[in-house]
Amino acid sequence: MGEITQEALNIMLQDGKTKDNLKQVLSGVLENVSAKAVSEQIKAKNGSGNPEGGVIEYKRFVNAELKDKGTARAAGKGDKVKAKPVKVVIDTDKEIVEELQGKDVKLYGIDGMAEKRKVNHQSAIIRYLDREFFAKVLEGTEVSAQNNIQDTIDTLLQKARTLKNDFIDGIESDLLVIVVDSEYRKGMKKILDDLPNGTDPKEQAIGMYDSVRVYESTRLPDGVKAVVMMDGAIAQPFYVSEYGAEKVPFDDAVALEDFLYKGTKALMKDTIFYVTDAKLAELTVTSVAGTSTGKTKITVTPTLTSGNSYKYKAAANPTMPEYDAVCTTGYTAWNGTDEITATTGQKIVVVEVDSANKAKKAGIATIASMA
């Protein structure tokens, strides 16, 4: 059997039927990506421009303001519509380049092999687009998880529904979406309502909760369990080039090429709220008598994380903070070395906080001070 030459490949690609079939395969890939990627259902879709032009512009409009009748007539003009333009640059280029053996090309043809690889290609694109999209969730606001899944979702919804700023005056249920991981979906199974009549099953929604669409995704960032966000809070324009093929030098093989171009940006970070499975890490705290009366020397392990600091409180039975709790009221800043004035027999809670005074680690010890 003869090798696939460049001339033979060119003849294959110039064949009208082959070219049409390749376009149909590409069309099928894009159609299925649009239908099966959760990110495609909830991304911003009101941008102006063409992804192939390299930039898409979105606009976020300031809230309208009700004024007394006659205000515009008296002023001789109405209020100007204010909008904040946000540009999303198509700045990420990806490729799928696969080498096909000459015997397979001769047996199935270029278009035939492309059809065989279509499902794999579209799955790869869906996984990539969803992960890139949901990575932007971390630019939103992290909310502390509650005692159970339902209370946690309710807390996230409350944050979104009561949000107020120049652009938002509370977000209505029909403008919100909930995205959960597999664990949270299992926990919500008994409290999900059916989707409204006429909902297209291709839209990937798994149900409704409190009049809000619910989606499941296994591609949330590590540790993120649930997200409540405004539909369209994140933009992700993209396009996929047509299939191409070229001869692999010095081999009886053909490279099948597919290229993806995209940009991703959080347009409305303030409308994104999420919870993680992060828990308060443990500090080992020890207390020994200090060098002067009423003083105790505290040691803490492991060492302080760069950028963090310590807070402490002492009492007969002090409580440990929850993860991410703001530790200001009732706490005292500590540099990690100074001896602390405290009463023997009481307990001291030492908390490691981040730059926003949110608890990340904590430990407790019984106080021993110099008599």
XYZ file of C-alpha atoms in Angstrom:
371
model
C 0.000 0.000 0.000
C 1.466 3.333 -1.065
C 2.085 6.223 1.320
C -0.180 9.265 1.632
C 1.679 11.946 -0.300
C 1.152 15.692 0.025
C -0.340 15.680 -3.479
C -2.800 12.942 -2.551
C -3.765 14.835 0.613
C -4.361 18.027 -1.361
C -6.629 16.151 -3.753
C -8.617 14.781 -0.789
C -9.028 18.240 0.751
C -9.982 19.895 -2.528
C -12.758 17.408 -3.075
C -16.048 19.284 -2.654
C -17.780 16.479 -0.776
C -14.906 16.146 1.694
C -14.863 19.898 2.359
C -18.621 19.964 2.932
C -18.412 16.977 5.261
C -15.655 18.626 7.314
C -17.826 21.730 7.714
C -20.738 19.564 8.839
C -18.537 17.835 11.401
C -17.365 21.201 12.755
C -20.949 22.451 12.877
C -21.895 19.382 14.899
C -19.068 20.020 17.355
C -20.138 23.639 17.923
C -23.811 22.726 18.226
C -23.113 20.103 20.872
C -20.743 22.371 22.789
C -23.448 25.033 22.927
C -25.994 22.473 24.108
C -23.931 20.499 26.622
C -21.603 23.019 28.268
C -23.210 24.455 31.418
C -21.160 27.612 30.901
C -22.845 28.172 27.549
C -26.273 28.249 29.196
C -25.447 30.926 31.784
C -22.755 33.098 30.202
C -23.285 36.687 29.023
C -24.771 36.726 25.536
C -25.426 40.419 24.900
C -21.995 41.456 23.681
C -21.406 43.422 20.529
C -18.803 42.419 17.984
C -17.536 39.200 16.486
C -15.191 36.835 18.380
C -13.142 36.448 15.211
C -12.509 40.196 15.372
C -10.608 39.668 18.622
C -12.718 41.785 21.027
C -16.308 41.641 22.296
C -17.761 44.597 24.204
C -20.422 44.246 26.882
C -22.244 47.061 28.656
C -23.535 47.169 32.198
C -26.226 49.797 32.623
C -26.711 51.878 35.769
C -30.125 51.602 37.456
C -32.823 53.951 36.233
C -34.124 56.442 38.823
C -37.765 57.410 39.321
C -38.289 61.159 39.647
C -41.301 63.371 40.129
C -43.389 63.963 37.039
C -42.317 67.137 35.268
C -38.651 66.895 36.305
C -37.439 66.327 32.723
C -39.699 69.081 31.372
C -38.395 71.553 33.937
C -34.778 70.602 33.192
C -35.341 70.568 29.468
C -33.815 67.125 29.198
C -34.041 63.601 30.499
C -31.405 61.612 32.358
C -28.633 60.184 30.235
C -28.458 56.426 30.182
C -25.225 55.526 31.954
C -23.389 52.365 31.067
C -20.069 50.816 31.996
C -18.441 49.220 28.930
C -16.370 46.091 29.496
C -14.206 44.636 26.746
C -13.401 40.932 26.604
C -10.327 40.171 24.533
C -10.032 36.860 22.703
C -6.616 36.253 24.208
C -6.375 32.479 24.685
C -5.523 30.130 21.825
C -5.811 26.348 22.111
C -5.406 23.502 19.676
C -6.152 19.842 19.120
C -3.666 18.333 16.685
C -3.869 14.583 16.177
C -1.814 12.436 13.856
C -3.742 9.908 11.809
C -2.029 6.902 10.321
C -2.048 6.699 6.540
C -3.935 3.406 6.475
C -6.807 4.919 8.500
C -6.971 7.955 6.213
C -7.147 5.711 3.165
C -9.787 3.521 4.788
C -12.091 6.206 6.197
C -11.065 9.426 4.458
C -10.187 12.703 6.209
C -13.852 13.573 6.776
C -14.581 10.062 8.026
C -11.806 10.230 10.613
C -12.931 13.704 11.645
C -16.423 12.314 12.262
C -14.969 9.517 14.392
C -13.036 12.024 16.536
C -15.897 14.553 16.774
C -17.351 13.345 20.089
C -13.920 13.306 21.708
C -13.107 16.796 20.440
C -16.375 18.310 21.601
C -16.011 16.688 25.036
C -12.528 18.173 25.374
C -13.813 21.610 24.387
C -16.768 21.418 26.813
C -14.515 20.418 29.720
C -12.084 23.209 28.959
C -14.692 25.957 28.501
C -16.575 25.009 31.670
C -13.404 24.960 33.792
C -12.209 28.302 32.420
C -15.648 29.835 32.974
C -16.110 28.635 36.545
C -12.559 29.631 37.502
C -13.877 33.220 37.405
C -16.304 32.380 40.221
C -13.390 32.866 42.622
C -13.423 36.586 41.779
C -16.827 36.788 43.469
C -17.645 36.797 47.195
C -17.015 33.735 49.350
C -19.789 33.044 51.838
C -19.491 30.825 54.912
C -21.255 27.473 54.647
C -24.119 26.877 57.076
C -25.027 23.763 59.055
C -26.727 22.051 56.116
C -26.940 22.311 52.340
C -30.395 23.891 52.196
C -29.465 26.627 54.689
C -26.273 27.273 52.736
C -28.148 27.696 49.441
C -30.680 29.955 51.177
C -27.848 32.122 52.495
C -26.306 32.427 49.029
C -29.679 33.380 47.543
C -30.262 35.971 50.236
C -26.911 37.585 49.481
C -27.850 37.908 45.806
C -31.441 38.993 46.360
C -30.472 41.772 48.769
C -27.497 43.101 46.788
C -27.720 46.846 46.195
C -25.376 49.189 44.335
C -25.428 51.560 41.349
C -26.173 48.681 38.990
C -28.244 46.288 41.114
C -31.237 46.785 43.388
C -31.755 43.189 44.394
C -31.637 40.353 41.846
C -34.918 38.687 40.908
C -35.176 34.895 40.962
C -35.565 34.581 37.196
C -32.209 36.348 36.739
C -30.326 34.035 39.113
C -28.807 30.593 38.633
C -27.530 28.029 41.116
C -24.634 25.733 40.205
C -23.739 22.888 42.559
C -21.252 20.048 42.645
C -22.309 16.395 42.815
C -22.380 16.293 46.621
C -24.665 19.305 46.869
C -26.899 17.972 44.107
C -27.385 14.780 46.090
C -28.215 16.846 49.170
C -30.723 18.957 47.212
C -32.387 16.023 45.453
C -35.490 16.013 47.664
C -35.981 19.788 47.634
C -35.682 20.425 43.891
C -38.833 21.339 42.001
C -39.566 20.323 38.418
C -38.452 22.605 35.628
C -41.181 24.799 34.108
C -43.223 23.298 31.274
C -41.573 23.810 27.918
C -38.017 23.918 29.284
C -35.634 22.447 26.727
C -33.804 19.474 28.353
C -30.744 20.428 26.293
C -30.298 23.454 28.536
C -28.729 21.173 31.187
C -30.746 22.523 34.140
C -31.548 19.778 36.665
C -34.437 21.460 38.464
C -35.673 24.564 40.264
C -35.137 25.703 43.836
C -37.108 28.637 45.210
C -37.919 29.682 41.612
C -34.225 29.641 40.581
C -32.750 27.351 37.910
C -30.292 24.783 39.259
C -27.378 23.251 37.332
C -24.859 20.594 38.286
C -21.201 20.802 37.279
C -18.198 18.662 38.089
C -15.949 21.456 36.828
C -16.229 23.999 39.617
C -12.875 25.147 41.057
C -11.331 22.820 43.639
C -13.195 23.096 46.920
C -16.122 25.137 45.574
C -19.381 23.384 46.442
C -22.077 25.781 45.252
C -22.465 29.071 43.393
C -25.331 31.529 43.169
C -24.805 34.116 40.475
C -26.628 36.403 38.115
C -27.218 34.874 34.704
C -24.659 36.521 32.421
C -22.264 37.543 35.203
C -19.376 35.963 33.296
C -18.593 36.376 29.597
C -16.817 33.753 27.514
C -16.929 34.439 23.765
C -15.147 31.849 21.636
C -14.907 30.404 18.182
C -13.499 27.217 16.685
C -11.680 27.187 13.373
C -12.591 24.760 10.629
C -10.906 21.408 10.574
C -7.625 21.371 8.735
C -5.280 18.609 7.716
C -1.653 18.421 6.646
C 0.944 15.796 5.898
C 3.272 14.894 8.766
C 6.871 15.236 7.473
C 8.854 12.014 7.104
C 5.922 9.822 8.130
C 2.980 8.098 6.483
C 0.557 10.070 8.630
C -1.758 13.076 8.423
C -2.323 15.659 11.153
C -5.963 16.575 11.839
C -6.038 20.088 13.300
C -8.666 21.994 15.252
C -8.120 25.405 16.894
C -10.092 27.142 19.663
C -9.897 30.864 20.463
C -11.599 32.362 23.510
C -11.659 35.079 26.144
C -13.134 34.852 29.650
C -13.975 37.680 32.050
C -16.199 38.235 35.079
C -18.397 41.174 34.064
C -20.344 41.388 37.325
C -18.155 40.079 40.152
C -20.487 41.623 42.720
C -23.305 39.277 41.652
C -21.324 36.064 42.235
C -21.507 34.286 45.612
C -19.985 30.910 46.403
C -19.186 28.502 49.240
C -16.271 26.118 49.631
C -15.573 23.069 51.748
C -12.700 24.893 53.439
C -12.502 24.265 57.180
C -10.658 25.990 59.982
C -7.138 24.564 60.140
C -5.779 23.572 63.556
C -3.079 25.451 65.449
C -1.192 23.834 68.322
C -1.104 26.408 71.120
C 0.919 26.015 74.328
C 1.072 28.277 77.385
C 3.822 28.426 80.004
C 4.512 30.906 82.772
C 6.033 34.149 81.550
C 8.950 36.108 82.934
C 6.892 38.480 85.097
C 3.819 38.299 87.312
C 0.562 37.719 85.461
C 2.284 37.010 82.159
C 2.108 33.889 80.007
C 4.368 32.895 77.125
C 2.433 31.507 74.158
C 3.908 29.411 71.382
C 2.052 28.445 68.208
C 2.736 25.839 65.537
C 2.831 25.681 62.580
C 4.448 29.033 61.872
C 2.458 32.003 60.631
C 1.572 32.054 56.928
C 3.038 35.004 55.041
C 0.569 37.906 54.930
C -1.452 36.635 57.908
C -1.454 37.747 61.549
C -2.599 36.574 64.975
C -5.590 37.507 67.124
C -6.403 36.112 70.540
C -9.053 36.145 73.255
C -8.989 34.711 76.775
C -11.906 33.678 78.995
C -13.156 30.855 81.164
C -14.716 29.109 78.150
C -13.929 31.014 74.933
C -15.430 29.712 71.691
C -13.517 28.870 68.546
C -14.434 30.950 65.467
C -15.945 29.488 62.321
C -13.828 29.377 59.180
C -13.702 32.808 57.534
C -15.381 34.512 60.516
C -14.210 38.128 60.942
C -12.189 38.270 64.156
C -12.231 41.890 65.318
C -14.729 42.463 68.129
C -13.615 40.653 71.277
C -10.145 39.864 69.920
C -6.746 41.422 70.548
C -3.960 41.633 67.968
C -0.775 39.760 68.851
C 2.637 39.782 67.195
C 3.385 36.150 68.017
C 6.221 36.828 70.459
C 5.157 39.231 73.208
C 4.099 37.718 76.522
C 0.400 38.111 77.246
C -1.285 39.194 80.458
C -3.697 36.388 81.388
C -5.157 34.458 84.312
C -3.966 30.965 85.164
C -6.667 28.358 84.579
C -8.540 30.345 81.952
C -8.299 29.382 78.300
C -6.831 31.289 75.379
C -7.913 31.007 71.747
C -5.295 32.052 69.196
C -6.556 32.685 65.659
C -4.543 33.154 62.484
C -6.358 35.641 60.244
C -5.802 36.930 56.749
C -5.500 40.586 55.714
C -9.304 40.934 56.011
C -9.231 39.576 59.594
C -10.946 36.358 58.482
C -10.149 33.225 60.489
C -8.069 30.620 58.676
C -6.529 28.650 61.556
C -7.137 28.470 65.315
C -6.114 26.661 68.456
C -6.865 26.706 72.177
C -4.819 26.118 75.348
C -5.214 26.375 79.114
C -3.310 29.372 80.448
C -0.360 29.121 82.794
C 0.899 32.525 83.972
C 3.613 33.670 86.368
C 2.274 33.828 89.938
